[in-house]
């Protein structure tokens, strides 16, 4: 069973002031902010920032929309009886010569995507944080195959984290409900920060980039893979380099992601069919053929890229 409190020695931190939290019976407490954070019934920390802060109502409404979208996604998987098999939420990766790869297993293309993303990254003995860990497929795969010291998963949606905790059996895997733009983690805690197919949903993506830089140890690696508007990706890379990251790897895998989507189309539709309306926002985020996301990538307006960004020592 996965542990419940923290991935590294210093403890989860207050999402506002980044000070270490005091563990109480049913909560975690920040002495500096005099703010308490609940633990779920399963003991999972819920470290979302207090909404009575600096951001607009529209900002929080976007956050709530994302949580509702993925809560609906989890509910649909349960209703269709496929929840326990569905631990990944990504495009996947396939090569033209591997058209039959879908027969290898329901998650094969997603596992292949993770292998391509992590290629060349030294994970053994490292403390890893996945921001937006979804339903925990990457965390489990990292624990199983890469020999990290610890892996933590943070996600905005409580239903995602509940599934992660219930299905994870690695003692060095930890989970938390948290916000990518205000991470509940102290400075320079992690050797590797991983983020896959989530940042386009962040209202202020540069806050996320700032946080990824802050929590990485000097010399640590930001492993980043997403499908974004081509111009947004270019702007993001420039911003990351200005923060103090060095680009170690930049690879466009748009064609491989599109092919994986083509091959997985039937399984994805079957998994959600009847449980989620065809006009629901979740369909648009999945890159199913026929959605604007898929069509824009096919037209070259969007790109799927893998970036390895090293924090300068």
CSV table of C-alpha atoms in Angstrom, one decimal:
chain,number,residue,atom,x,y,z
A,1,UNK,CA,0.0,0.0,0.0
A,2,UNK,CA,1.3,3.4,-0.9
A,3,UNK,CA,2.3,5.7,2.0
A,4,UNK,CA,0.2,8.8,2.6
A,5,UNK,CA,2.2,11.7,3.7
A,6,UNK,CA,5.4,12.6,1.9
A,7,UNK,CA,7.7,11.8,-1.0
A,8,UNK,CA,10.9,13.4,0.4
A,9,UNK,CA,12.3,14.0,3.9
A,10,UNK,CA,11.1,17.5,4.4
A,11,UNK,CA,7.3,16.9,4.2
A,12,UNK,CA,4.5,18.4,2.2
A,13,UNK,CA,4.5,22.2,2.2
A,14,UNK,CA,1.9,24.9,2.4
A,15,UNK,CA,0.9,25.7,-1.2
A,16,UNK,CA,1.0,29.5,-0.3
A,17,UNK,CA,4.1,30.0,1.8
A,18,UNK,CA,5.9,26.7,1.1
A,19,UNK,CA,6.6,26.1,4.8
A,20,UNK,CA,6.6,22.6,6.1
A,21,UNK,CA,3.2,21.4,7.5
A,22,UNK,CA,2.5,20.0,10.9
A,23,UNK,CA,0.7,16.7,10.9
A,24,UNK,CA,-2.4,16.6,13.1
A,25,UNK,CA,-4.9,13.8,13.5
A,26,UNK,CA,-7.2,14.7,10.6
A,27,UNK,CA,-5.4,17.5,8.9
A,28,UNK,CA,-2.1,19.2,8.1
A,29,UNK,CA,-1.5,22.6,9.5
A,30,UNK,CA,0.6,25.6,8.4
A,31,UNK,CA,1.8,27.6,11.5
A,32,UNK,CA,3.0,30.5,9.3
A,33,UNK,CA,-0.4,31.0,7.5
A,34,UNK,CA,-2.6,29.6,10.2
A,35,UNK,CA,-4.2,27.5,7.5
A,36,UNK,CA,-5.4,23.9,7.9
A,37,UNK,CA,-5.6,21.4,5.1
A,38,UNK,CA,-7.8,18.3,5.3
A,39,UNK,CA,-6.9,14.7,4.9
A,40,UNK,CA,-9.4,12.6,2.9
A,41,UNK,CA,-11.0,9.6,4.4
A,42,UNK,CA,-8.2,7.5,3.0
A,43,UNK,CA,-5.6,9.8,4.6
A,44,UNK,CA,-4.6,11.6,1.4
A,45,UNK,CA,-3.5,15.2,1.8
A,46,UNK,CA,-5.7,17.8,0.1
A,47,UNK,CA,-3.3,20.7,-0.3
A,48,UNK,CA,-5.2,23.1,-2.6
A,49,UNK,CA,-4.6,26.8,-2.0
A,50,UNK,CA,-7.3,28.8,-0.3
A,51,UNK,CA,-9.5,30.5,-3.0
A,52,UNK,CA,-9.6,33.8,-1.0
A,53,UNK,CA,-6.4,34.9,-2.7
A,54,UNK,CA,-5.1,37.0,-5.5
A,55,UNK,CA,-6.8,35.3,-8.4
A,56,UNK,CA,-10.0,36.2,-10.2
A,57,UNK,CA,-13.3,34.3,-10.1
A,58,UNK,CA,-12.7,33.3,-13.8
A,59,UNK,CA,-9.4,31.7,-12.8
A,60,UNK,CA,-11.1,29.5,-10.1
A,61,UNK,CA,-13.9,28.7,-12.4
A,62,UNK,CA,-11.4,27.3,-14.9
A,63,UNK,CA,-9.9,25.1,-12.2
A,64,UNK,CA,-13.3,23.9,-11.1
A,65,UNK,CA,-14.2,23.0,-14.7
A,66,UNK,CA,-11.1,20.9,-15.0
A,67,UNK,CA,-11.9,19.0,-11.8
A,68,UNK,CA,-15.5,18.4,-12.9
A,69,UNK,CA,-14.4,17.2,-16.3
A,70,UNK,CA,-12.0,14.6,-14.9
A,71,UNK,CA,-14.4,13.6,-12.1
A,72,UNK,CA,-17.0,12.9,-14.9
A,73,UNK,CA,-14.3,10.9,-16.7
A,74,UNK,CA,-13.7,8.7,-13.7
A,75,UNK,CA,-17.4,8.2,-13.2
A,76,UNK,CA,-17.8,7.2,-16.8
A,77,UNK,CA,-15.1,4.6,-16.6
A,78,UNK,CA,-16.8,3.1,-13.5
A,79,UNK,CA,-20.2,3.0,-15.1
A,80,UNK,CA,-18.8,1.2,-18.1
A,81,UNK,CA,-16.9,-1.3,-16.0
A,82,UNK,CA,-13.4,-0.4,-17.3
A,83,UNK,CA,-12.1,1.7,-14.5
A,84,UNK,CA,-9.5,-0.8,-13.2
A,85,UNK,CA,-8.0,-1.2,-16.6
A,86,UNK,CA,-7.8,2.5,-17.4
A,87,UNK,CA,-4.8,3.9,-15.6
A,88,UNK,CA,-3.5,6.2,-18.4
A,89,UNK,CA,-5.0,9.4,-19.9
A,90,UNK,CA,-2.8,10.3,-22.8
A,91,UNK,CA,-2.4,10.2,-26.6
A,92,UNK,CA,0.0,7.2,-26.6
A,93,UNK,CA,2.9,6.6,-29.0
A,94,UNK,CA,3.0,4.3,-32.1
A,95,UNK,CA,5.3,3.9,-35.1
A,96,UNK,CA,4.0,3.3,-38.6
A,97,UNK,CA,5.6,-0.2,-38.6
A,98,UNK,CA,3.8,-1.1,-35.4
A,99,UNK,CA,0.2,-1.0,-36.5
A,100,UNK,CA,-0.5,-4.2,-34.6
A,101,UNK,CA,0.8,-2.9,-31.3
A,102,UNK,CA,-2.8,-2.4,-29.9
A,103,UNK,CA,-3.1,-6.1,-29.6
A,104,UNK,CA,-0.3,-6.2,-27.1
A,105,UNK,CA,-2.4,-4.7,-24.3
A,106,UNK,CA,-4.8,-2.0,-23.5
A,107,UNK,CA,-2.1,0.3,-22.1
A,108,UNK,CA,0.7,-0.6,-24.5
A,109,UNK,CA,0.8,2.7,-26.5
A,110,UNK,CA,0.7,4.7,-23.2
A,111,UNK,CA,3.6,2.7,-21.8
A,112,UNK,CA,5.5,3.2,-25.0
A,113,UNK,CA,4.9,6.9,-24.8
A,114,UNK,CA,6.4,7.0,-21.3
A,115,UNK,CA,9.4,5.0,-22.4
A,116,UNK,CA,10.0,7.5,-25.2
A,117,UNK,CA,9.5,10.5,-22.8
A,118,UNK,CA,11.9,9.1,-20.2
A,119,UNK,CA,14.5,7.9,-22.8
A,120,UNK,CA,17.9,9.2,-21.6
A,121,UNK,CA,16.8,10.3,-18.2
A,122,UNK,CA,18.6,8.8,-15.2
A,123,UNK,CA,15.8,7.7,-12.9
A,124,UNK,CA,17.5,5.1,-10.7
A,125,UNK,CA,17.8,6.4,-7.1
A,126,UNK,CA,16.1,9.7,-7.9
A,127,UNK,CA,13.2,11.5,-6.2
A,128,UNK,CA,10.5,12.0,-8.9
A,129,UNK,CA,7.4,14.2,-8.9
A,130,UNK,CA,4.7,13.8,-11.5
A,131,UNK,CA,2.6,16.9,-11.7
A,132,UNK,CA,-0.9,16.0,-13.0
A,133,UNK,CA,-0.4,12.3,-12.4
A,134,UNK,CA,-4.0,11.5,-13.5
A,135,UNK,CA,-5.0,7.9,-12.7
A,136,UNK,CA,-1.4,7.0,-11.8
A,137,UNK,CA,-0.3,4.9,-14.7
A,138,UNK,CA,3.1,6.7,-15.1
A,139,UNK,CA,3.8,6.5,-11.3
A,140,UNK,CA,3.2,2.8,-11.3
A,141,UNK,CA,5.3,2.2,-14.4
A,142,UNK,CA,8.2,4.3,-13.0
A,143,UNK,CA,8.1,2.3,-9.7
A,144,UNK,CA,8.0,-1.0,-11.6
A,145,UNK,CA,10.6,-0.4,-14.2
A,146,UNK,CA,12.9,2.5,-13.3
A,147,UNK,CA,14.1,2.0,-9.7
A,148,UNK,CA,13.5,5.5,-8.3
A,149,UNK,CA,14.1,6.3,-4.7
A,150,UNK,CA,10.6,7.8,-4.5
A,151,UNK,CA,7.8,8.9,-6.8
A,152,UNK,CA,5.1,11.4,-5.8
A,153,UNK,CA,2.0,12.1,-7.8
A,154,UNK,CA,0.0,15.4,-7.5
A,155,UNK,CA,-3.3,16.0,-9.3
A,156,UNK,CA,-6.0,18.6,-9.0
A,157,UNK,CA,-8.8,16.1,-9.2
A,158,UNK,CA,-9.6,14.2,-6.0
A,159,UNK,CA,-11.2,11.3,-7.9
A,160,UNK,CA,-7.9,10.8,-9.8
A,161,UNK,CA,-5.9,10.7,-6.6
A,162,UNK,CA,-8.4,8.4,-4.9
A,163,UNK,CA,-8.0,5.9,-7.7
A,164,UNK,CA,-4.2,6.3,-7.6
A,165,UNK,CA,-4.0,5.5,-3.9
A,166,UNK,CA,-6.5,2.6,-4.1
A,167,UNK,CA,-4.7,0.9,-6.9
A,168,UNK,CA,-1.0,1.6,-6.0
A,169,UNK,CA,1.0,-0.9,-4.0
A,170,UNK,CA,4.5,0.6,-4.0
A,171,UNK,CA,5.8,1.8,-0.6
A,172,UNK,CA,7.8,4.6,-2.1
A,173,UNK,CA,4.9,6.0,-4.1
A,174,UNK,CA,3.0,8.9,-2.5
A,175,UNK,CA,0.0,11.0,-3.6
A,176,UNK,CA,-1.5,14.4,-2.9
A,177,UNK,CA,-4.3,16.5,-4.2
A,178,UNK,CA,-2.6,19.7,-5.3
A,179,UNK,CA,-2.4,22.5,-7.9
A,180,UNK,CA,0.3,22.6,-10.5
A,181,UNK,CA,0.5,26.4,-10.3
A,182,UNK,CA,0.9,26.5,-6.5
A,183,UNK,CA,2.7,23.3,-5.6
A,184,UNK,CA,2.6,22.1,-2.0
A,185,UNK,CA,6.3,21.3,-2.0
A,186,UNK,CA,9.4,23.0,-0.5
A,187,UNK,CA,12.2,24.4,-2.6
A,188,UNK,CA,14.7,22.1,-4.4
A,189,UNK,CA,13.1,18.8,-3.3
A,190,UNK,CA,13.2,16.7,-6.5
A,191,UNK,CA,15.7,15.3,-8.9
A,192,UNK,CA,13.1,14.9,-11.7
A,193,UNK,CA,9.8,16.7,-12.3
A,194,UNK,CA,7.5,15.1,-14.9
A,195,UNK,CA,4.5,16.6,-16.6
A,196,UNK,CA,2.6,14.9,-19.4
A,197,UNK,CA,-0.3,16.3,-21.4
A,198,UNK,CA,-1.7,18.7,-18.8
A,199,UNK,CA,-0.2,22.1,-19.1
A,200,UNK,CA,-2.6,23.4,-21.8
A,201,UNK,CA,-5.3,23.3,-19.1
A,202,UNK,CA,-3.4,25.6,-16.8
A,203,UNK,CA,-4.8,29.2,-16.7
A,204,UNK,CA,-1.4,30.7,-16.0
A,205,UNK,CA,1.1,28.3,-17.5
A,206,UNK,CA,4.1,30.4,-16.5
A,207,UNK,CA,3.2,29.9,-12.9
A,208,UNK,CA,3.6,26.2,-13.5
A,209,UNK,CA,7.0,26.7,-15.2
A,210,UNK,CA,8.1,28.8,-12.2
A,211,UNK,CA,7.0,26.1,-9.8
A,212,UNK,CA,8.8,23.4,-11.7
A,213,UNK,CA,12.0,25.3,-11.6
A,214,UNK,CA,11.6,26.1,-7.9
A,215,UNK,CA,11.1,22.6,-6.7
A,216,UNK,CA,13.9,21.0,-8.8
A,217,UNK,CA,17.3,20.5,-7.2
A,218,UNK,CA,20.2,22.2,-9.1
A,219,UNK,CA,21.1,19.9,-11.9
A,220,UNK,CA,17.6,18.3,-11.8
A,221,UNK,CA,15.6,17.5,-14.9
A,222,UNK,CA,12.2,18.9,-16.0
A,223,UNK,CA,10.7,16.2,-18.3
A,224,UNK,CA,7.9,17.8,-20.1
A,225,UNK,CA,5.7,16.4,-22.9
A,226,UNK,CA,2.5,18.0,-24.2
A,227,UNK,CA,0.4,18.8,-27.2
A,228,UNK,CA,0.2,22.6,-27.5
A,229,UNK,CA,-0.4,25.3,-30.0
A,230,UNK,CA,2.9,25.6,-32.0
A,231,UNK,CA,3.4,29.2,-31.0
A,232,UNK,CA,2.6,28.5,-27.3
A,233,UNK,CA,5.3,25.8,-27.3
A,234,UNK,CA,7.9,28.2,-28.8
A,235,UNK,CA,7.1,30.8,-26.2
A,236,UNK,CA,7.2,28.3,-23.4
A,237,UNK,CA,10.6,27.0,-24.4
A,238,UNK,CA,12.0,30.5,-24.5
A,239,UNK,CA,10.5,31.3,-21.0
A,240,UNK,CA,11.9,28.1,-19.5
A,241,UNK,CA,15.4,28.9,-20.8
A,242,UNK,CA,15.2,32.4,-19.4
A,243,UNK,CA,14.3,30.9,-16.0
A,244,UNK,CA,17.6,29.0,-16.0
A,245,UNK,CA,16.8,25.8,-17.8
A,246,UNK,CA,19.1,24.3,-20.4
A,247,UNK,CA,17.4,22.4,-23.2
A,248,UNK,CA,19.0,18.9,-23.3
A,249,UNK,CA,16.4,17.4,-25.7
A,250,UNK,CA,13.6,18.7,-27.9
A,251,UNK,CA,11.7,16.1,-30.0
A,252,UNK,CA,8.5,16.5,-32.0
A,253,UNK,CA,6.5,13.3,-31.9
A,254,UNK,CA,3.2,14.6,-33.4
A,255,UNK,CA,3.0,12.0,-36.1
A,256,UNK,CA,3.5,9.1,-33.6
A,257,UNK,CA,0.9,10.6,-31.3
A,258,UNK,CA,-1.6,10.9,-34.1
A,259,UNK,CA,-1.0,7.3,-35.2
A,260,UNK,CA,-1.5,6.1,-31.6
A,261,UNK,CA,-4.8,8.0,-31.5
A,262,UNK,CA,-5.9,6.4,-34.8
A,263,UNK,CA,-5.2,2.9,-33.4
A,264,UNK,CA,-6.8,3.5,-30.0
A,265,UNK,CA,-10.0,5.3,-31.3
A,266,UNK,CA,-12.2,2.3,-30.9
A,267,UNK,CA,-11.1,1.5,-27.3
A,268,UNK,CA,-11.5,5.1,-26.2
A,269,UNK,CA,-15.0,5.5,-27.6
A,270,UNK,CA,-16.1,2.1,-26.1
A,271,UNK,CA,-14.7,3.1,-22.7
A,272,UNK,CA,-16.9,6.2,-22.5
A,273,UNK,CA,-19.7,5.5,-24.8
A,274,UNK,CA,-23.1,6.1,-23.3
A,275,UNK,CA,-21.7,7.5,-20.0
A,276,UNK,CA,-20.5,10.9,-21.4
A,277,UNK,CA,-22.3,13.0,-23.9
A,278,UNK,CA,-20.4,13.5,-27.2
A,279,UNK,CA,-20.3,17.3,-26.7
A,280,UNK,CA,-18.7,16.9,-23.2
A,281,UNK,CA,-15.3,18.7,-22.8
A,282,UNK,CA,-13.5,15.5,-22.0
A,283,UNK,CA,-13.8,14.3,-25.6
A,284,UNK,CA,-12.0,17.3,-26.9
A,285,UNK,CA,-9.0,16.7,-24.5
A,286,UNK,CA,-8.5,13.1,-25.6
A,287,UNK,CA,-7.3,13.8,-29.1
A,288,UNK,CA,-9.9,11.4,-30.7
A,289,UNK,CA,-10.0,11.6,-34.5
A,290,UNK,CA,-12.5,14.1,-35.5
A,291,UNK,CA,-11.9,16.5,-32.6
A,292,UNK,CA,-10.4,20.0,-33.1
A,293,UNK,CA,-7.4,18.9,-31.1
A,294,UNK,CA,-6.7,16.0,-33.4
A,295,UNK,CA,-7.4,18.1,-36.6
A,296,UNK,CA,-5.2,21.0,-35.5
A,297,UNK,CA,-2.3,18.6,-34.9
A,298,UNK,CA,-2.8,16.9,-38.2
A,299,UNK,CA,-2.8,20.4,-39.9
A,300,UNK,CA,0.5,21.4,-38.0
A,301,UNK,CA,-1.2,24.1,-35.9
A,302,UNK,CA,-0.4,22.1,-32.8
A,303,UNK,CA,2.7,20.1,-31.9
A,304,UNK,CA,3.3,17.2,-29.5
A,305,UNK,CA,6.9,17.6,-28.2
A,306,UNK,CA,9.1,16.0,-25.6
A,307,UNK,CA,11.4,18.4,-23.7
A,308,UNK,CA,14.2,17.6,-21.3
A,309,UNK,CA,15.2,20.8,-19.5
A,310,UNK,CA,18.0,20.7,-17.0
A,311,UNK,CA,18.1,23.2,-14.2
A,312,UNK,CA,21.5,24.8,-14.2
A,313,UNK,CA,23.6,24.1,-11.2
